[in-house]
Coordinates of C-alpha atoms and ligand atoms in Angstrom, one line a residue:
M1 CA 82.5 139.9 296.9
T2 CA 81.3 143.3 295.6
E3 CA 77.8 143.2 294.3
P4 CA 77.8 144.6 290.8
G5 CA 76.6 148.1 290.8
D6 CA 76.0 148.4 294.5
A7 CA 77.9 151.5 295.2
R8 CA 77.3 154.9 293.7
E9 CA 80.8 156.1 292.9
S10 CA 82.8 154.5 290.2
E11 CA 85.2 156.0 287.8
A12 CA 87.7 155.1 285.2
T13 CA 91.2 156.3 285.6
A14 CA 94.1 156.7 283.2
T15 CA 96.9 156.5 285.8
A16 CA 99.9 154.4 285.1
P17 CA 100.0 151.2 287.0
T18 CA 102.3 151.1 290.0
P19 CA 104.5 148.1 290.4
R20 CA 102.3 145.6 292.3
G21 CA 103.6 142.1 291.4
L22 CA 102.3 139.5 289.1
P23 CA 99.6 138.0 291.2
A24 CA 98.0 141.4 291.8
E25 CA 98.3 142.2 288.1
V26 CA 96.6 138.9 287.2
A27 CA 93.8 139.4 289.8
R28 CA 92.8 142.8 288.5
R29 CA 92.5 141.7 284.8
R30 CA 89.4 140.8 283.0
T31 CA 89.6 139.6 279.3
F32 CA 86.4 139.2 277.4
A33 CA 84.8 139.5 273.9
V34 CA 81.4 140.6 272.9
I35 CA 79.5 138.0 270.8
S36 CA 76.5 139.1 268.8
H37 CA 74.6 138.9 265.6
P38 CA 75.4 141.9 263.3
D39 CA 73.5 145.0 264.2
A40 CA 72.8 143.9 267.8
G41 CA 74.9 146.9 268.9
K42 CA 78.4 145.6 269.4
S43 CA 80.1 148.8 268.1
T44 CA 77.8 151.0 270.0
L45 CA 78.4 149.0 273.2
T46 CA 82.2 149.1 272.7
E47 CA 82.0 152.8 272.3
A48 CA 79.8 153.1 275.4
L49 CA 82.4 151.1 277.4
A50 CA 85.1 153.4 276.1
L51 CA 83.0 156.3 277.2
H52 CA 82.6 154.9 280.7
A53 CA 86.3 154.3 280.9
R54 CA 86.9 157.9 279.9
M55 CA 88.9 156.8 276.9
I56 CA 86.7 159.0 274.8
S57 CA 84.7 162.0 275.9
E58 CA 81.8 161.5 273.5
A59 CA 80.2 158.5 271.9
G60 CA 80.1 158.4 268.1
A61 CA 83.9 158.5 267.8
I62 CA 84.8 154.9 267.3
H63 CA 82.5 153.1 265.1
G64 CA 82.5 155.7 262.4
K65 CA 78.8 156.1 261.6
A66 CA 78.0 158.4 258.8
G67 CA 78.7 162.0 259.7
R68 CA 80.8 161.1 262.7
K69 CA 84.5 161.1 263.1
S70 CA 85.8 157.7 262.1
T71 CA 88.8 156.2 263.9
V72 CA 88.0 152.6 263.1
S73 CA 90.5 150.6 261.0
D74 CA 89.7 150.9 257.4
W75 CA 91.4 147.7 256.4
M76 CA 91.3 147.4 252.7
E77 CA 88.9 149.0 250.4
M78 CA 86.5 146.2 250.9
E79 CA 86.1 147.0 254.5
K80 CA 85.4 150.6 253.7
A81 CA 82.9 149.8 251.0
R82 CA 81.0 147.5 253.3
G83 CA 81.3 149.6 256.4
I84 CA 82.5 146.6 258.4
S85 CA 85.5 146.0 260.5
V86 CA 87.6 143.0 259.4
S87 CA 90.4 143.3 261.8
S88 CA 90.3 141.9 265.3
T89 CA 92.0 143.9 267.8
A90 CA 91.9 144.6 271.5
L91 CA 90.9 147.6 273.6
Q92 CA 92.5 147.9 277.0
F93 CA 91.3 150.3 279.6
N94 CA 91.4 150.8 283.4
Y95 CA 88.1 150.8 285.3
R96 CA 87.8 151.6 289.0
A97 CA 84.8 149.6 290.3
A98 CA 82.5 151.0 292.8
G99 CA 83.9 150.8 296.3
S100 CA 87.2 149.5 295.1
D101 CA 90.6 151.1 295.6
V102 CA 92.2 149.2 292.7
D103 CA 91.8 149.9 289.0
S104 CA 90.7 146.8 287.1
V105 CA 92.3 146.3 283.7
I106 CA 89.7 145.4 281.2
N107 CA 90.8 143.8 277.9
L108 CA 88.0 143.9 275.3
V109 CA 89.0 141.7 272.5
D110 CA 87.2 142.8 269.3
T111 CA 85.6 140.4 267.0
P112 CA 84.8 140.9 263.3
G113 CA 81.3 142.3 262.8
H114 CA 80.5 140.3 259.7
S115 CA 79.3 136.7 260.2
D116 CA 81.4 135.6 257.2
F117 CA 84.4 136.1 259.4
S118 CA 83.1 133.9 262.1
E119 CA 86.2 131.7 261.9
D120 CA 88.2 134.7 263.2
T121 CA 85.6 135.2 265.9
Y122 CA 85.9 131.6 267.0
R123 CA 89.7 132.0 267.3
V124 CA 89.2 135.2 269.3
L125 CA 87.1 133.2 271.7
T126 CA 90.2 131.0 272.5
A127 CA 91.9 134.1 273.9
V128 CA 89.2 135.3 276.3
D129 CA 88.1 134.3 279.8
A130 CA 84.5 135.4 279.5
A131 CA 82.1 136.5 276.8
V132 CA 79.3 139.1 276.7
M133 CA 76.4 137.8 274.6
L134 CA 74.7 140.9 273.2
I135 CA 71.1 140.4 272.2
D136 CA 68.8 142.8 270.4
A137 CA 65.7 142.9 272.6
A138 CA 63.3 143.1 269.7
K139 CA 64.9 140.4 267.6
G140 CA 65.8 137.9 270.4
L141 CA 68.3 135.1 269.6
E142 CA 69.6 135.3 266.1
P143 CA 71.6 132.7 264.1
Q144 CA 75.1 134.2 264.7
T145 CA 74.5 134.6 268.4
L146 CA 73.5 130.9 268.6
K147 CA 76.6 129.7 266.7
L148 CA 78.9 131.8 268.8
F149 CA 77.3 130.7 272.0
Q150 CA 77.9 127.1 270.9
V151 CA 81.6 127.9 270.6
C152 CA 81.6 129.4 274.1
R153 CA 79.9 126.3 275.5
H154 CA 82.4 124.1 273.7
R155 CA 85.3 126.0 275.2
G156 CA 83.7 126.4 278.6
I157 CA 83.6 130.2 278.5
P158 CA 81.3 131.8 281.1
V159 CA 78.7 134.1 279.4
I160 CA 77.2 137.3 280.6
T161 CA 74.0 138.3 278.7
V162 CA 73.2 141.9 277.8
I163 CA 69.7 142.5 276.4
N164 CA 70.3 145.6 274.4
K165 CA 68.0 148.3 272.8
W166 CA 65.5 148.2 275.7
D167 CA 64.7 151.8 274.7
R168 CA 62.9 150.4 271.7
P169 CA 59.5 148.6 271.7
G170 CA 60.0 144.8 271.8
Q171 CA 59.2 141.7 273.7
A172 CA 58.3 141.3 277.4
P173 CA 61.4 140.9 279.6
L174 CA 60.6 137.4 280.8
E175 CA 59.7 136.1 277.3
L176 CA 63.3 136.8 276.2
L177 CA 64.6 134.9 279.1
D178 CA 62.4 131.9 278.3
E179 CA 63.8 132.0 274.8
I180 CA 67.4 131.9 276.1
S181 CA 66.7 128.9 278.4
E182 CA 64.7 127.0 275.8
R183 CA 66.8 127.5 272.8
I184 CA 70.3 127.4 274.2
G185 CA 69.8 125.5 277.5
L186 CA 71.4 128.2 279.6
T187 CA 69.6 129.4 282.7
P188 CA 69.4 133.2 282.6
T189 CA 69.8 134.8 286.1
P190 CA 69.1 138.5 285.8
L191 CA 71.2 140.8 288.0
F192 CA 69.2 143.8 286.9
L193 CA 65.7 144.0 285.5
P194 CA 64.3 146.8 283.5
V195 CA 61.8 149.2 285.0
G196 CA 59.5 150.3 282.2
I197 CA 58.4 148.2 279.3
A198 CA 60.6 147.9 276.2
G199 CA 60.4 151.4 274.5
D200 CA 59.9 153.1 277.9
F201 CA 63.2 152.3 279.6
R202 CA 63.4 154.3 282.9
G203 CA 66.0 152.4 284.9
L204 CA 67.1 149.2 286.4
L205 CA 66.0 147.2 289.4
R206 CA 69.0 145.6 291.1
R207 CA 68.2 142.1 292.4
G208 CA 69.7 141.0 295.6
P209 CA 69.7 137.5 297.1
E210 CA 66.5 135.6 296.6
G211 CA 65.3 138.2 294.1
V212 CA 64.7 140.9 296.6
A213 CA 64.6 144.3 294.9
E214 CA 67.5 146.1 296.5
E215 CA 67.9 149.3 294.6
Y216 CA 66.4 151.3 291.8
I217 CA 68.9 153.0 289.4
H218 CA 67.1 155.7 287.5
F219 CA 68.8 156.9 284.3
T220 CA 68.5 160.3 282.7
R221 CA 68.9 160.5 278.9
T222 CA 71.6 162.7 277.5
A223 CA 71.4 164.3 274.1
G224 CA 71.8 161.6 271.5
G225 CA 73.3 159.3 274.2
A226 CA 76.6 161.0 273.5
T227 CA 77.7 161.2 277.2
I228 CA 77.3 159.0 280.3
A229 CA 73.7 158.9 281.4
P230 CA 73.4 160.4 284.9
E231 CA 72.3 157.8 287.5
E232 CA 70.2 158.3 290.6
S233 CA 69.9 155.6 293.2
L234 CA 66.6 155.2 295.0
T235 CA 65.3 152.8 297.6
P236 CA 62.5 150.4 296.7
E237 CA 60.0 152.6 298.5
Q238 CA 61.2 155.7 296.7
A239 CA 61.1 153.7 293.5
E240 CA 57.5 152.7 294.0
A241 CA 56.5 156.2 294.8
R242 CA 58.3 157.5 291.6
E243 CA 57.5 154.8 289.1
G244 CA 54.3 153.2 290.4
E245 CA 53.1 150.2 288.4
A246 CA 56.4 150.0 286.3
W247 CA 58.3 149.4 289.6
V248 CA 55.8 147.0 291.0
T249 CA 55.8 144.9 287.8
A250 CA 59.6 144.7 287.8
A251 CA 59.7 143.7 291.5
E252 CA 57.1 141.0 290.9
E253 CA 59.1 139.7 287.9
S254 CA 62.1 139.5 290.2
E255 CA 60.2 137.3 292.7
L256 CA 58.9 135.1 289.9
L257 CA 62.4 134.5 288.7
S258 CA 63.5 133.5 292.2
A259 CA 60.6 131.1 292.5
T260 CA 62.0 129.3 289.4
G261 CA 65.6 129.4 290.8
Q262 CA 66.8 132.1 288.4
D263 CA 69.1 133.8 290.9
H264 CA 72.8 134.3 290.4
D265 CA 75.1 131.5 291.5
Q266 CA 78.8 132.1 290.9
E267 CA 79.7 128.4 290.6
L268 CA 77.0 127.7 288.1
F269 CA 78.0 130.8 286.1
L270 CA 81.6 129.8 285.9
A271 CA 80.6 126.3 284.9
G272 CA 78.7 127.7 282.0
Q273 CA 75.3 126.6 283.2
T274 CA 73.8 130.0 284.1
S275 CA 74.2 133.5 282.6
P276 CA 73.8 136.7 284.6
V277 CA 71.6 139.1 282.6
I278 CA 71.6 142.9 282.3
Y279 CA 69.0 144.9 280.4
A280 CA 70.6 147.8 278.6
S281 CA 70.5 150.5 276.0
A282 CA 74.0 150.8 274.6
M283 CA 72.9 153.8 272.6
L284 CA 71.6 155.7 275.6
N285 CA 74.4 154.4 277.9
F286 CA 71.9 152.8 280.2
G287 CA 73.2 149.6 281.9
V288 CA 76.8 150.0 280.6
R289 CA 78.3 150.9 284.0
Q290 CA 76.4 147.9 285.4
L291 CA 78.0 145.7 282.8
L292 CA 81.5 146.9 283.8
E293 CA 80.7 146.4 287.5
T294 CA 79.5 142.8 286.7
L295 CA 82.6 142.0 284.7
V296 CA 84.8 143.1 287.6
A297 CA 82.8 141.4 290.2
L298 CA 81.9 138.1 288.5
A299 CA 84.0 137.4 285.4
P300 CA 87.0 135.3 286.1
A301 CA 90.5 136.6 286.2
P302 CA 93.1 134.9 283.9
G303 CA 93.9 131.4 285.0
A304 CA 96.1 128.5 284.1
R305 CA 96.0 127.0 280.6
V306 CA 96.5 123.3 279.9
D307 CA 99.3 122.4 277.4
V308 CA 99.5 119.6 274.8
A309 CA 100.7 117.2 277.5
G310 CA 97.7 118.1 279.7
R311 CA 99.9 120.0 282.3
P312 CA 98.6 123.4 283.4
R313 CA 100.8 126.5 282.8
E314 CA 100.0 128.6 285.8
T315 CA 99.8 132.4 285.4
G316 CA 102.8 132.7 287.8
D317 CA 105.0 130.4 285.7
P318 CA 107.6 131.9 283.3
F319 CA 106.3 133.8 280.3
S320 CA 104.2 132.1 277.7
A321 CA 101.6 133.2 275.2
V322 CA 99.4 131.8 272.5
V323 CA 98.9 133.4 269.1
F324 CA 95.2 133.6 268.2
K325 CA 95.2 135.8 265.2
V326 CA 97.4 136.9 262.4
Q327 CA 96.5 140.0 260.5
A328 CA 98.3 141.3 257.4
G329 CA 97.9 144.5 255.5
M330 CA 96.2 146.5 258.2
D331 CA 98.4 149.4 257.5
T332 CA 98.2 150.1 253.7
A333 CA 101.3 152.3 254.0
H334 CA 103.5 149.5 255.4
R335 CA 101.8 146.3 254.5
D336 CA 102.9 144.7 257.7
R337 CA 101.8 141.5 259.3
L338 CA 100.7 141.5 262.9
A339 CA 100.4 138.5 265.1
F340 CA 98.2 138.9 268.2
M341 CA 99.1 136.9 271.2
R342 CA 97.3 136.4 274.5
I343 CA 99.6 136.2 277.4
V344 CA 99.1 133.0 279.4
S345 CA 101.7 133.2 282.1
G346 CA 104.5 135.4 283.4
E347 CA 105.4 139.0 282.7
F348 CA 106.0 140.2 279.2
E349 CA 108.7 142.9 278.6
R350 CA 109.2 144.3 275.2
G351 CA 112.5 143.3 273.8
M352 CA 112.7 140.0 275.6
V353 CA 113.8 137.1 273.5
V354 CA 111.2 134.3 273.6
T355 CA 111.2 130.8 272.0
H356 CA 108.7 129.9 269.2
A357 CA 107.6 126.5 270.3
Q358 CA 106.7 125.2 266.8
T359 CA 110.2 125.9 265.3
G360 CA 112.3 126.0 268.5
R361 CA 113.7 129.3 267.2
P362 CA 114.4 132.4 269.2
F363 CA 112.0 135.3 268.6
A364 CA 112.8 138.9 269.4
T365 CA 109.9 141.1 270.6
K366 CA 111.2 144.5 269.9
Y367 CA 108.1 145.7 268.2
A368 CA 105.2 145.0 270.5
L369 CA 102.0 146.9 270.1
T370 CA 98.4 147.3 271.2
V371 CA 96.1 148.1 268.3
F372 CA 92.6 149.4 268.3
G373 CA 91.2 150.8 265.2
R374 CA 94.0 153.0 263.7
E375 CA 95.4 153.6 267.1
R376 CA 98.7 151.8 267.8
S377 CA 100.8 152.2 270.9
T378 CA 103.9 150.5 272.0
V379 CA 103.6 148.0 274.8
D380 CA 106.5 147.8 277.3
T381 CA 105.1 145.5 279.9
A382 CA 102.1 143.1 279.8
Y383 CA 100.6 140.4 282.0
P384 CA 98.5 137.3 281.7
G385 CA 95.2 138.1 280.0
D386 CA 96.7 141.0 277.9
V387 CA 96.7 141.0 274.2
V388 CA 99.9 142.1 272.4
G389 CA 100.4 142.5 268.7
L390 CA 103.9 141.6 267.3
V391 CA 104.9 143.3 264.2
N392 CA 106.2 141.4 261.1
A393 CA 106.1 138.1 262.9
T394 CA 106.1 136.1 259.7
A395 CA 106.8 132.7 261.4
L396 CA 103.8 133.0 263.7
A397 CA 100.4 131.5 263.0
P398 CA 97.2 131.1 265.0
G399 CA 97.6 128.5 267.6
H400 CA 101.4 128.9 268.0
T401 CA 103.1 129.2 271.4
L402 CA 105.8 131.5 272.6
F403 CA 107.6 130.9 275.9
V404 CA 110.7 131.5 278.0
D405 CA 112.4 129.1 280.3
R406 CA 110.5 125.9 280.8
K407 CA 109.1 124.7 277.4
V408 CA 105.4 124.7 276.8
E409 CA 103.2 124.1 273.8
F410 CA 99.5 124.8 273.9
P411 CA 97.0 122.8 271.9
P412 CA 96.4 124.1 268.4
I413 CA 93.3 126.2 267.8
P414 CA 90.7 123.9 266.1
S415 CA 89.9 124.5 262.5
F416 CA 86.2 125.2 262.2
A417 CA 83.9 123.3 259.9
P418 CA 84.0 124.9 256.4
E419 CA 80.8 125.3 254.5
H420 CA 82.0 127.0 251.3
F421 CA 84.4 125.6 248.8
A422 CA 86.0 127.0 245.7
T423 CA 89.1 126.4 243.5
L424 CA 91.5 129.2 242.9
R425 CA 94.1 129.6 240.2
A426 CA 96.4 132.3 238.8
Q427 CA 95.0 133.8 235.7
S428 CA 98.4 133.9 234.1
A429 CA 100.5 130.8 234.1
G430 CA 103.6 133.0 234.4
K431 CA 102.6 134.0 237.9
Y432 CA 102.4 130.5 239.3
K433 CA 105.4 130.9 241.6
Q434 CA 104.0 134.0 243.3
F435 CA 100.7 132.3 243.4
R436 CA 102.1 129.3 245.3
K437 CA 103.9 131.6 247.7
A438 CA 100.8 133.6 248.4
I439 CA 98.7 130.5 249.0
D440 CA 101.2 129.2 251.5
Q441 CA 101.3 132.5 253.2
L442 CA 97.5 132.9 253.4
D443 CA 97.1 129.3 254.5
S444 CA 99.6 129.8 257.4
E445 CA 97.8 132.9 258.5
G446 CA 94.6 130.9 258.6
V447 CA 92.8 133.2 256.2
V448 CA 91.2 130.1 254.6
Q449 CA 91.8 126.4 254.7
V450 CA 93.7 124.9 251.8
L451 CA 92.8 121.5 250.5
R452 CA 94.6 119.4 247.9
N453 CA 94.3 116.1 246.1
D454 CA 96.2 114.4 243.4
A455 CA 93.5 114.6 240.8
R456 CA 93.3 118.4 240.9
G457 CA 97.0 119.0 241.3
D458 CA 98.7 122.1 242.8
A459 CA 97.8 124.7 240.2
S460 CA 94.3 125.1 241.4
P461 CA 94.0 124.1 245.1
V462 CA 90.6 124.1 246.8
L463 CA 89.9 126.8 249.3
A464 CA 87.6 126.0 252.2
A465 CA 85.9 128.8 254.2
V466 CA 83.5 129.2 257.0
G467 CA 82.1 132.3 255.4
P468 CA 82.3 133.2 251.7
M469 CA 83.8 136.6 252.4
Q470 CA 87.0 134.9 253.4
F471 CA 87.4 134.2 249.6
E472 CA 87.2 137.9 248.9
V473 CA 90.0 138.6 251.3
V474 CA 92.1 136.0 249.5
T475 CA 91.6 137.3 246.0
A476 CA 92.0 141.0 247.2
R477 CA 95.2 140.2 249.0
M478 CA 96.5 138.1 246.1
Q479 CA 96.2 141.1 243.9
A480 CA 97.3 143.8 246.3
E481 CA 100.2 142.1 248.1
F482 CA 101.4 139.5 245.6
N483 CA 100.4 141.1 242.3
V484 CA 98.6 138.0 241.2
E485 CA 95.2 138.1 239.4
T486 CA 93.2 135.0 240.3
Q487 CA 90.2 133.2 239.1
L488 CA 87.8 131.8 241.8
D489 CA 85.3 129.0 240.9
F490 CA 82.8 127.8 243.4
L491 CA 82.4 124.1 244.0
P492 CA 79.1 122.4 244.6
Y493 CA 80.0 121.1 248.1
T494 CA 78.3 122.3 251.3
L495 CA 79.7 120.2 254.0
A496 CA 82.9 118.5 255.2
R497 CA 83.6 115.4 257.3
R498 CA 86.9 114.2 258.7
T499 CA 87.8 110.8 257.3
D500 CA 91.0 108.7 257.1
A501 CA 93.3 107.0 254.5
E502 CA 91.4 103.7 254.8
S503 CA 88.0 105.2 254.0
A504 CA 89.2 107.6 251.3
P505 CA 89.2 105.3 248.3
E506 CA 85.6 104.1 248.8
L507 CA 84.5 107.7 249.4
D508 CA 86.2 108.8 246.3
R509 CA 84.2 106.3 244.3
Q510 CA 80.9 107.9 245.5
R511 CA 79.0 110.4 243.4
G512 CA 78.9 113.9 244.9
V513 CA 81.9 113.3 247.2
E514 CA 85.5 114.3 246.9
V515 CA 88.4 113.6 249.3
F516 CA 91.2 116.0 250.1
T517 CA 94.1 116.5 252.4
R518 CA 94.2 119.7 254.4
T519 CA 97.6 121.4 255.1
D520 CA 97.5 120.2 258.7
G521 CA 97.3 116.6 257.4
A522 CA 93.6 116.1 258.1
V523 CA 91.8 114.0 255.5
L524 CA 88.5 115.6 254.6
A525 CA 85.6 114.4 252.5
L526 CA 83.4 117.0 250.9
F527 CA 79.7 116.3 250.2
S528 CA 77.3 118.1 247.9
D529 CA 74.6 118.1 250.6
K530 CA 73.5 116.4 253.8
W531 CA 71.3 113.9 252.1
R532 CA 74.2 112.5 250.2
L533 CA 76.2 112.3 253.4
Q534 CA 73.3 110.5 255.2
Y535 CA 72.9 108.1 252.3
I536 CA 76.6 107.2 252.3
E537 CA 76.6 106.8 256.1
K538 CA 73.7 104.4 255.8
E539 CA 75.1 102.4 252.9
H540 CA 78.6 102.2 254.2
P541 CA 78.4 102.3 258.0
D542 CA 82.1 101.1 258.2
L543 CA 83.5 104.3 256.7
T544 CA 85.1 106.9 259.1
L545 CA 83.0 110.1 258.8
E546 CA 83.3 112.4 261.8
P547 CA 82.0 115.9 262.1
L548 CA 84.6 118.7 262.4
V549 CA 84.5 121.0 265.4
A550 CA 80.8 121.6 265.9
T551 CA 79.9 125.2 265.8
A552 CA 76.5 125.4 264.2
D553 CA 75.1 122.0 265.1
Ligands
G4P1 P1 76.9 146.0 265.4 O1 78.3 146.6 265.7 O2 76.6 144.9 266.4 O3 76.7 145.6 264.0 O4 75.8 147.1 265.7 P2 75.9 148.7 265.8 O5 76.6 149.1 267.1 O6 76.5 149.3 264.5 O7 74.4 149.0 265.9 C1 73.5 148.7 264.9 C2 72.3 149.7 264.9 O8 71.6 149.6 266.1 C3 72.8 151.1 264.8 O9 71.8 151.8 264.1 C4 72.8 151.6 266.2 O10 72.7 153.0 266.4 C5 71.6 150.8 266.8 N1 71.7 150.6 268.2 C6 72.8 150.1 268.9 N2 72.5 150.1 270.2 C7 71.2 150.6 270.4 C8 70.4 150.8 271.5 O11 70.7 150.5 272.6 N3 69.1 151.3 271.2 C9 68.7 151.7 269.9 N4 67.5 152.2 269.8 N5 69.5 151.5 268.9 C10 70.7 150.9 269.1 P3 71.9 152.3 262.6 O12 70.6 152.8 262.2 O13 72.6 151.3 261.8 O14 73.0 153.5 262.7 P4 72.8 154.9 263.3 O15 72.2 155.7 262.2 O16 72.0 154.8 264.5 O17 74.2 155.4 263.7

């Protein structure tokens, strides 16, 4: 296996792929997402990756910071006003790893920047084979990183850790690693250690087997970090002569880590027990090439996915794909609806007629796109691991399966535990019909969860969200797409538990509790707070009260 970053020459190419057969196409793909707390530097890193892949010639083009050219999706006014990206899309690029004669195809599946859209982020994580956990060196682990990491663990997704912003003063390198192992129970195994303390980032020490310092990669800053930082490779002896104490410290740290068993082990990494670590500065483009090399060398290629019957659909089987995200209204001029699917098996060719597993109906794929920011391009061929957007795919919802030949249906994407609840009603009774239609539509897209019970009736259903900004999306789309003014009233509930028909009547009699049925048939009990829940659990141990998919706890 190629050691990440061990050769000097690497480059990104934009050549069209030559026909090489499905197994080779699968083997050269890497599909991943970046998980991070807002402001850790996800947009900056995405841009740095695009820069290294020569998709852009200067950083500052994608994430649309003030005064820079913006090419990011400005989905809805809300997105513009808040400077966040609501839409999840995928960036695909080729990258020729050091010493390789094959271009790898990297699919970076974007996740919403705002934590209120974490439900979308969780869904995105069902479509990737690996995650990059991006941590702000000064801030360490933050709540959103922790939650997202739990989802990765739950799904068995291997995690590569990038400790970002090393160009700024912050903690000691090993302190951060201790935090990772103590707070999330993942053993960090650095592949590269920083040379120079936080705030004085000179380069990276590449760790070989048993923590031996194998190479020093010295970086040179470029103006504003706008272009790739030139790298110089030095031997350990040269490094010590050049950097003195800073090098010696890094080499000692590397040995210390080995003494505690913190060396990379591919099996443990794939099993989700260890995480390779890279120190970086996305802003200065330090460590970005090393991340790409690591993804190519260590992250898994797309593999089989198990269907509802527990049978694996191998990548070499006939075409199948799973929808993980539906996005409407991205293009204000067209108001279209895009369903994003991740290809699981077989080759996708635009125009092929596939079957929609949930309805058994045929589905034509004439309009297949890749989308990143405002950039859309037609996809003619795609392979397992790739993400393809289907235009105006009204029947498709997150979790749905598409296939050809042998039928397959993948398990549904779990609904994540909502923590915010509100009722919604049309302001004018005359709009009730449109209101119902809109609710059904937004529900099927997974924008929010919709809960109903007999007492409240259908005129003002209860919306349940993981983050309150999901409500804003609902009310904004109600108005813009369906021309319905709505009234949103928050409910005093903060947590939900799954229950059943037998337990429902007793729960309904309790103060501070209300029982609902979700559209997928699940019976949910909402509680005002955790003390009420604990009290009821204690008083009525026979009642069914199960946590929903654990994300935060
Ligand atoms: P996000 O997508 O994860 O929310 O983070 P984003 O990339 O927008 O970065 C958040 C802030 O952190 C930005 O500063 C960005 O420039 C800065 N940043 C990202 N990576 C690095 C890094 O490696 N080193 C340093 N020093 N800063 C970094 P800002 O003040 O919000 O914007 P700007 O004025 O810098 O453009």
